[in-house]
PDB file of C-alpha atoms in Angstrom:
ATOM      1  CA  MET R   5      14.918   1.180  23.080  1.00 47.00           C
ATOM      2  CA  GLY R   6      13.268  -0.629  20.174  1.00 53.00           C
ATOM      3  CA  ILE R   7      11.124  -3.699  20.547  1.00 53.00           C
ATOM      4  CA  LEU R   8      13.993  -6.010  19.571  1.00 49.00           C
ATOM      5  CA  GLY R   9      16.127  -4.578  22.360  1.00 57.00           C
ATOM      6  CA  ARG R  10      13.563  -5.695  24.918  1.00 67.00           C
ATOM      7  CA  LEU R  11      13.502  -9.308  23.701  1.00 66.00           C
ATOM      8  CA  SER R  12      15.762 -12.195  24.602  1.00 76.00           C
ATOM      9  CA  PHE R  13      18.418 -13.193  22.074  1.00 74.00           C
ATOM     10  CA  LYS R  14      16.311 -16.217  21.067  1.00 77.00           C
ATOM     11  CA  ASP R  15      13.217 -14.075  20.548  1.00 77.00           C
ATOM     12  CA  GLN R  16      15.223 -11.484  18.617  1.00 85.00           C
ATOM     13  CA  ALA R  17      16.481 -14.195  16.280  1.00 84.00           C
ATOM     14  CA  PHE R  18      12.907 -15.433  15.822  1.00 83.00           C
ATOM     15  CA  LYS R  19      11.646 -11.949  14.962  1.00 89.00           C
ATOM     16  CA  LEU R  20      14.488 -11.291  12.543  1.00 91.00           C
ATOM     17  CA  ARG R  21      13.877 -14.610  10.803  1.00 92.00           C
ATOM     18  CA  GLU R  22      10.194 -13.702  10.583  1.00 93.00           C
ATOM     19  CA  GLN R  23      11.074 -10.473   8.763  1.00 93.00           C
ATOM     20  CA  THR R  24      13.326 -12.463   6.413  1.00 95.00           C
ATOM     21  CA  VAL R  25      10.369 -14.733   5.656  1.00 96.00           C
ATOM     22  CA  LEU R  26       8.108 -11.757   4.942  1.00 95.00           C
ATOM     23  CA  ASP R  27      10.764 -10.249   2.649  1.00 93.00           C
ATOM     24  CA  ALA R  28      10.949 -13.553   0.774  1.00 94.00           C
ATOM     25  CA  THR R  29       7.154 -13.751   0.578  1.00 93.00           C
ATOM     26  CA  THR R  30       6.985 -10.239  -0.867  1.00 91.00           C
ATOM     27  CA  ARG R  31       9.463 -11.178  -3.599  1.00 90.00           C
ATOM     28  CA  MET R  32       7.549 -14.359  -4.404  1.00 91.00           C
ATOM     29  CA  LEU R  33       4.235 -12.537  -4.550  1.00 88.00           C
ATOM     30  CA  ALA R  34       5.739  -9.910  -6.840  1.00 82.00           C
ATOM     31  CA  SER R  35       7.275 -12.485  -9.179  1.00 84.00           C
ATOM     32  CA  LYS R  36       4.790 -15.396  -9.124  1.00 86.00           C
ATOM     33  CA  GLY R  37       1.572 -13.994  -7.688  1.00 84.00           C
ATOM     34  CA  PHE R  38      -0.517 -15.403  -4.881  1.00 88.00           C
ATOM     35  CA  ASP R  39      -2.063 -18.332  -6.770  1.00 88.00           C
ATOM     36  CA  LEU R  40       1.252 -19.767  -7.980  1.00 91.00           C
ATOM     37  CA  MET R  41       3.264 -19.102  -4.833  1.00 92.00           C
ATOM     38  CA  THR R  42       3.810 -22.105  -2.526  1.00 95.00           C
ATOM     39  CA  MET R  43       5.179 -22.519   0.961  1.00 96.00           C
ATOM     40  CA  ASP R  44       8.104 -24.398  -0.609  1.00 96.00           C
ATOM     41  CA  ASP R  45       8.855 -21.316  -2.730  1.00 96.00           C
ATOM     42  CA  VAL R  46       8.931 -19.086   0.329  1.00 96.00           C
ATOM     43  CA  ALA R  47      11.076 -21.457   2.380  1.00 96.00           C
ATOM     44  CA  GLY R  48      13.589 -21.747  -0.457  1.00 96.00           C
ATOM     45  CA  GLU R  49      13.688 -17.985  -1.031  1.00 96.00           C
ATOM     46  CA  ALA R  50      14.137 -17.323   2.690  1.00 95.00           C
ATOM     47  CA  GLY R  51      16.843 -19.972   3.004  1.00 95.00           C
ATOM     48  CA  ILE R  52      15.101 -21.940   5.755  1.00 94.00           C
ATOM     49  CA  SER R  53      13.517 -25.356   5.985  1.00 94.00           C
ATOM     50  CA  LYS R  54       9.803 -25.818   5.456  1.00 94.00           C
ATOM     51  CA  PRO R  55       9.261 -27.006   9.081  1.00 94.00           C
ATOM     52  CA  SER R  56      10.986 -23.815  10.274  1.00 93.00           C
ATOM     53  CA  LEU R  57       8.689 -21.752   8.058  1.00 95.00           C
ATOM     54  CA  TYR R  58       5.618 -23.357   9.629  1.00 94.00           C
ATOM     55  CA  LYS R  59       6.834 -22.260  13.060  1.00 92.00           C
ATOM     56  CA  HIS R  60       6.215 -18.707  11.888  1.00 92.00           C
ATOM     57  CA  PHE R  61       3.272 -18.983   9.514  1.00 94.00           C
ATOM     58  CA  LYS R  62       0.787 -21.797   8.999  1.00 94.00           C
ATOM     59  CA  SER R  63      -0.346 -21.047   5.447  1.00 94.00           C
ATOM     60  CA  LYS R  64       0.311 -18.855   2.448  1.00 92.00           C
ATOM     61  CA  ASP R  65      -2.928 -17.007   3.284  1.00 93.00           C
ATOM     62  CA  GLU R  66      -1.381 -15.995   6.591  1.00 95.00           C
ATOM     63  CA  LEU R  67       1.869 -15.044   4.873  1.00 94.00           C
ATOM     64  CA  ALA R  68       0.180 -12.829   2.292  1.00 92.00           C
ATOM     65  CA  THR R  69      -1.952 -11.153   4.943  1.00 94.00           C
ATOM     66  CA  GLU R  70       1.094 -10.354   7.073  1.00 95.00           C
ATOM     67  CA  VAL R  71       2.902  -8.915   4.056  1.00 93.00           C
ATOM     68  CA  MET R  72       0.005  -6.565   3.370  1.00 92.00           C
ATOM     69  CA  ILE R  73      -0.271  -5.584   7.046  1.00 94.00           C
ATOM     70  CA  ARG R  74       3.430  -4.744   7.094  1.00 94.00           C
ATOM     71  CA  LEU R  75       2.996  -2.658   3.948  1.00 92.00           C
ATOM     72  CA  LEU R  76       0.184  -0.630   5.531  1.00 94.00           C
ATOM     73  CA  ASP R  77       2.283  -0.130   8.658  1.00 95.00           C
ATOM     74  CA  ASP R  78       5.193   1.061   6.517  1.00 94.00           C
ATOM     75  CA  ALA R  79       2.938   3.553   4.711  1.00 95.00           C
ATOM     76  CA  GLN R  80       1.698   4.972   8.005  1.00 96.00           C
ATOM     77  CA  ASP R  81       5.259   5.199   9.315  1.00 97.00           C
ATOM     78  CA  PHE R  82       6.299   7.030   6.146  1.00 96.00           C
ATOM     79  CA  LEU R  83       3.528   9.599   6.623  1.00 97.00           C
ATOM     80  CA  ALA R  84       4.552  10.073  10.264  1.00 96.00           C
ATOM     81  CA  ARG R  85       8.163  10.781   9.243  1.00 96.00           C
ATOM     82  CA  GLN R  86       7.366  13.353   6.555  1.00 97.00           C
ATOM     83  CA  ALA R  87       8.883  16.801   6.964  1.00 96.00           C
ATOM     84  CA  PRO R  88       6.460  19.117   8.796  1.00 94.00           C
ATOM     85  CA  GLU R  89       6.957  21.914   6.269  1.00 96.00           C
ATOM     86  CA  LEU R  90       5.478  19.854   3.403  1.00 97.00           C
ATOM     87  CA  SER R  91       2.141  21.077   2.089  1.00 96.00           C
ATOM     88  CA  PRO R  92      -0.783  18.587   2.003  1.00 96.00           C
ATOM     89  CA  LEU R  93      -0.431  18.077  -1.751  1.00 94.00           C
ATOM     90  CA  ALA R  94       3.335  17.619  -1.400  1.00 95.00           C
ATOM     91  CA  ARG R  95       2.697  14.975   1.275  1.00 96.00           C
ATOM     92  CA  LEU R  96       0.406  13.056  -1.066  1.00 94.00           C
ATOM     93  CA  ARG R  97       2.924  13.252  -3.912  1.00 92.00           C
ATOM     94  CA  ASP R  98       5.709  12.211  -1.556  1.00 93.00           C
ATOM     95  CA  LEU R  99       3.796   9.138  -0.386  1.00 93.00           C
ATOM     96  CA  LEU R 100       2.916   8.146  -3.949  1.00 90.00           C
ATOM     97  CA  ALA R 101       6.563   8.472  -5.008  1.00 88.00           C
ATOM     98  CA  TRP R 102       7.524   6.247  -2.053  1.00 90.00           C
ATOM     99  CA  ALA R 103       4.895   3.648  -2.993  1.00 88.00           C
ATOM    100  CA  LEU R 104       6.082   3.567  -6.596  1.00 84.00           C
ATOM    101  CA  ARG R 105       9.715   3.192  -5.501  1.00 84.00           C
ATOM    102  CA  VAL R 106       8.719   0.281  -3.266  1.00 84.00           C
ATOM    103  CA  ARG R 107       6.717  -1.194  -6.142  1.00 81.00           C
ATOM    104  CA  LEU R 108       9.629  -0.924  -8.576  1.00 79.00           C
ATOM    105  CA  GLU R 109      11.902  -2.607  -6.038  1.00 78.00           C
ATOM    106  CA  GLY R 110       9.483  -5.549  -5.792  1.00 74.00           C
ATOM    107  CA  GLY R 111       8.173  -4.619  -2.357  1.00 70.00           C
ATOM    108  CA  LEU R 112       4.588  -3.699  -3.221  1.00 67.00           C
ATOM    109  CA  PRO R 113       2.521  -6.670  -4.408  1.00 62.00           C
ATOM    110  CA  PHE R 114      -0.830  -5.260  -5.556  1.00 57.00           C
ATOM    111  CA  LEU R 115      -2.732  -8.328  -4.320  1.00 63.00           C
ATOM    112  CA  PRO R 116      -6.193  -6.922  -3.564  1.00 63.00           C
ATOM    113  CA  SER R 117      -6.519  -5.515  -7.080  1.00 62.00           C
ATOM    114  CA  THR R 118      -5.779  -8.829  -8.798  1.00 67.00           C
ATOM    115  CA  SER R 119      -7.759 -11.516  -6.989  1.00 74.00           C
ATOM    116  CA  PRO R 120     -11.274 -11.720  -5.477  1.00 81.00           C
ATOM    117  CA  GLN R 121      -9.951 -14.575  -3.331  1.00 83.00           C
ATOM    118  CA  VAL R 122      -7.234 -12.360  -1.877  1.00 85.00           C
ATOM    119  CA  ARG R 123      -9.687  -9.502  -1.265  1.00 86.00           C
ATOM    120  CA  ALA R 124     -11.987 -11.869   0.626  1.00 89.00           C
ATOM    121  CA  MET R 125      -9.040 -13.261   2.588  1.00 90.00           C
ATOM    122  CA  LEU R 126      -7.844  -9.815   3.618  1.00 91.00           C
ATOM    123  CA  THR R 127     -11.280  -8.580   4.654  1.00 92.00           C
ATOM    124  CA  ARG R 128     -11.476 -11.489   7.099  1.00 94.00           C
ATOM    125  CA  SER R 129      -8.416 -10.151   8.899  1.00 95.00           C
ATOM    126  CA  LEU R 130      -9.371  -7.578  11.525  1.00 96.00           C
ATOM    127  CA  ARG R 131      -5.726  -6.482  11.795  1.00 96.00           C
ATOM    128  CA  TYR R 132      -5.565  -5.763   8.067  1.00 95.00           C
ATOM    129  CA  VAL R 133      -8.956  -4.046   7.872  1.00 96.00           C
ATOM    130  CA  SER R 134      -8.296  -1.820  10.886  1.00 97.00           C
ATOM    131  CA  ARG R 135      -4.990  -0.660   9.399  1.00 96.00           C
ATOM    132  CA  ALA R 136      -6.515  -0.088   5.956  1.00 94.00           C
ATOM    133  CA  ILE R 137      -9.274   2.044   7.487  1.00 96.00           C
ATOM    134  CA  LYS R 138      -6.780   4.003   9.581  1.00 96.00           C
ATOM    135  CA  LEU R 139      -4.557   4.760   6.574  1.00 96.00           C
ATOM    136  CA  HIS R 140      -7.570   5.716   4.459  1.00 96.00           C
ATOM    137  CA  LYS R 141      -8.744   8.158   7.144  1.00 97.00           C
ATOM    138  CA  MET R 142      -5.268   9.659   7.410  1.00 97.00           C
ATOM    139  CA  LEU R 143      -5.239  10.264   3.653  1.00 96.00           C
ATOM    140  CA  GLN R 144      -8.791  11.598   3.714  1.00 97.00           C
ATOM    141  CA  GLY R 145      -7.638  14.180   6.233  1.00 97.00           C
ATOM    142  CA  ILE R 146      -4.688  15.216   4.049  1.00 97.00           C
ATOM    143  CA  VAL R 147      -6.910  15.534   0.963  1.00 96.00           C
ATOM    144  CA  GLU R 148      -9.443  17.633   2.884  1.00 97.00           C
ATOM    145  CA  GLN R 149      -6.636  19.851   4.135  1.00 97.00           C
ATOM    146  CA  ALA R 150      -5.361  20.262   0.571  1.00 96.00           C
ATOM    147  CA  LYS R 151      -8.854  21.335  -0.463  1.00 95.00           C
ATOM    148  CA  ARG R 152      -9.098  23.885   2.342  1.00 95.00           C
ATOM    149  CA  GLN R 153      -5.731  25.337   1.367  1.00 95.00           C
ATOM    150  CA  GLY R 154      -6.739  25.597  -2.286  1.00 94.00           C
ATOM    151  CA  GLU R 155      -4.331  22.968  -3.618  1.00 94.00           C
ATOM    152  CA  LEU R 156      -7.086  20.581  -4.727  1.00 92.00           C
ATOM    153  CA  GLN R 157     -10.522  21.400  -6.081  1.00 90.00           C
ATOM    154  CA  ALA R 158     -12.904  21.732  -3.155  1.00 91.00           C
ATOM    155  CA  ASP R 159     -15.911  20.420  -5.088  1.00 90.00           C
ATOM    156  CA  MET R 160     -14.164  17.239  -6.281  1.00 91.00           C
ATOM    157  CA  PRO R 161     -15.341  14.239  -4.160  1.00 93.00           C
ATOM    158  CA  THR R 162     -12.612  13.134  -1.761  1.00 94.00           C
ATOM    159  CA  ASP R 163     -13.251   9.450  -2.472  1.00 92.00           C
ATOM    160  CA  VAL R 164     -12.849  10.007  -6.216  1.00 91.00           C
ATOM    161  CA  ILE R 165      -9.486  11.668  -5.581  1.00 91.00           C
ATOM    162  CA  LEU R 166      -8.341   8.944  -3.193  1.00 92.00           C
ATOM    163  CA  TYR R 167      -9.340   5.930  -5.265  1.00 88.00           C
ATOM    164  CA  SER R 168      -7.749   7.475  -8.337  1.00 87.00           C
ATOM    165  CA  TYR R 169      -4.667   7.919  -6.153  1.00 86.00           C
ATOM    166  CA  TYR R 170      -4.759   4.284  -4.999  1.00 86.00           C
ATOM    167  CA  SER R 171      -5.157   3.019  -8.548  1.00 82.00           C
ATOM    168  CA  ARG R 172      -1.873   4.635  -9.523  1.00 80.00           C
ATOM    169  CA  THR R 173       0.045   2.347  -7.154  1.00 76.00           C
ATOM    170  CA  CYS R 174      -1.360  -0.824  -8.720  1.00 72.00           C
ATOM    171  CA  ASP R 175      -1.269   0.228 -12.375  1.00 68.00           C
ATOM    172  CA  PRO R 176       0.175  -2.758 -14.307  1.00 66.00           C
ATOM    173  CA  ALA R 177       1.885  -0.347 -16.706  1.00 64.00           C
ATOM    174  CA  VAL R 178       4.414   0.429 -13.969  1.00 63.00           C
ATOM    175  CA  GLU R 179       6.025  -2.970 -14.577  1.00 64.00           C
ATOM    176  CA  TYR R 180       6.877  -1.956 -18.146  1.00 64.00           C
ATOM    177  CA  LEU R 181       8.497   1.309 -17.080  1.00 62.00           C
ATOM    178  CA  ARG R 182      11.082   0.024 -14.599  1.00 60.00           C
ATOM    179  CA  GLY R 183      13.964   1.422 -16.628  1.00 60.00           C
ATOM    180  CA  TYR R 184      12.857   4.995 -15.969  1.00 59.00           C
ATOM    181  CA  GLY R 185      13.419   4.668 -12.203  1.00 55.00           C
ATOM    182  CA  ASN R 186      13.217   7.966 -10.301  1.00 58.00           C
ATOM    183  CA  THR R 187      11.978   9.803 -13.382  1.00 59.00           C
ATOM    184  CA  LEU R 188       8.906   7.568 -13.381  1.00 54.00           C
ATOM    185  CA  THR R 189       8.119   8.168  -9.709  1.00 56.00           C
ATOM    186  CA  LYS R 190       8.389  11.953 -10.076  1.00 59.00           C
ATOM    187  CA  THR R 191       6.375  12.075 -13.293  1.00 57.00           C
ATOM    188  CA  SER R 192       3.640   9.724 -12.064  1.00 58.00           C
ATOM    189  CA  SER R 193       3.169  11.572  -8.793  1.00 55.00           C
ATOM    190  CA  GLY R 194       2.711  14.790 -10.759  1.00 57.00           C
ATOM    191  CA  ILE R 195       0.321  13.312 -13.336  1.00 58.00           C
ATOM    192  CA  CYS R 196      -1.831  11.722 -10.626  1.00 64.00           C
ATOM    193  CA  PHE R 197      -2.983  15.124  -9.318  1.00 64.00           C
ATOM    194  CA  ARG R 198      -2.900  17.111 -12.529  1.00 64.00           C
ATOM    195  CA  SER R 199      -6.611  16.730 -13.258  1.00 59.00           C
ATOM    196  CA  VAL R 200      -7.801  17.563  -9.729  1.00 68.00           C
ATOM    197  CA  SER R 201      -5.466  20.394  -8.767  1.00 68.00           C
ATOM    198  CA  THR R 202      -6.876  23.901  -8.713  1.00 63.00           C
ATOM    199  CA  ALA R 203      -4.458  24.811 -11.514  1.00 56.00           C
ATOM    200  CA  CYS R 204      -6.348  22.509 -13.921  1.00 52.00           C
ATOM    201  CA  ARG R 205      -9.944  23.170 -12.929  1.00 52.00           C
ATOM    202  CA  PRO R 206     -11.427  23.374 -16.478  1.00 46.00           C
ATOM    203  CA  ALA R 207     -10.269  19.819 -17.232  1.00 42.00           C
ATOM    204  CA  VAL R 208     -12.708  18.342 -14.730  1.00 41.00           C
ATOM    205  CA  ALA R 209     -15.569  20.812 -14.832  1.00 42.00           C
ATOM    206  CA  GLY R 210     -17.896  18.138 -16.189  1.00 44.00           C
ATOM    207  CA  LEU R 211     -17.233  15.839 -13.269  1.00 41.00           C
ATOM    208  CA  THR R 212     -18.011  18.158 -10.396  1.00 41.00           C
ATOM    209  CA  GLY R 213     -21.675  18.497 -11.255  1.00 45.00           C
ATOM    210  CA  ASN R 214     -22.059  14.760 -10.691  1.00 46.00           C
ATOM    211  CA  ARG R 215     -19.955  14.411  -7.546  1.00 43.00           C
ATOM    212  CA  ASP R 216     -22.665  12.638  -5.556  1.00 47.00           C
ATOM    213  CA  ALA R 217     -23.149  10.033  -8.263  1.00 48.00           C
ATOM    214  CA  ALA R 218     -19.388   9.609  -8.598  1.00 45.00           C
ATOM    215  CA  GLY R 219     -18.961   9.083  -4.871  1.00 47.00           C
ATOM    216  CA  GLN R 220     -21.806   6.575  -4.799  1.00 51.00           C
ATOM    217  CA  GLY R 221     -20.226   4.739  -7.724  1.00 48.00           C
ATOM    218  CA  VAL R 222     -16.940   4.401  -5.874  1.00 42.00           C
ATOM    219  CA  ALA R 223     -18.733   3.084  -2.793  1.00 45.00           C
ATOM    220  CA  ALA R 224     -20.644   0.562  -4.884  1.00 47.00           C
ATOM    221  CA  ARG R 225     -17.422  -0.747  -6.458  1.00 44.00           C
ATOM    222  CA  LEU R 226     -15.892  -1.184  -3.011  1.00 42.00           C
ATOM    223  CA  ARG R 227     -18.878  -3.207  -1.840  1.00 45.00           C
ATOM    224  CA  ALA R 228     -18.808  -5.414  -4.961  1.00 47.00           C
TER     225      ALA R 228
END
């Protein structure tokens, strides 16, 4: 029995309305961005009154944080549901294709990449940070497995691979390519790994000699 089945009818209605609010927030964040979005916008998009909205969330900071937490939960759930026969590299491509589909449907606001204020807000949320770390470690494990199986170059720094991977999901060019739909998701997921797969080793030969510096550079950008 799911969590809703264990709740009273009143609590079920509350939870369902909460999801409606988060759906509306996601659409507003995708269309207006965090700075321009207001609580009035969200209430109107969700079809509820502003006092009702405040029963669920007290501020747009809280709304945006919950949207991002839900997104991380969805990504982890997607990984858990992947077919067991998929190779590590296929799992990474599959997740990226999912993320791009969600993005094209307006369900993936790339907030942390666009606003220092939002990044600071999210890092104050233990629930968000713990989920982000958990997802990152899950993906680290898949990348390391892909290296061991010879699908990705073993001497390419894992963090370089992962942060290149993450950047693909928040590339602003995606917004201009909506008309390509599924073709875009398939092509992008292939391009993302082309330079680090074992099939294209010569293309990145110059990078591997500086893997320690590259990894340190990534860490420095994350701390900035």
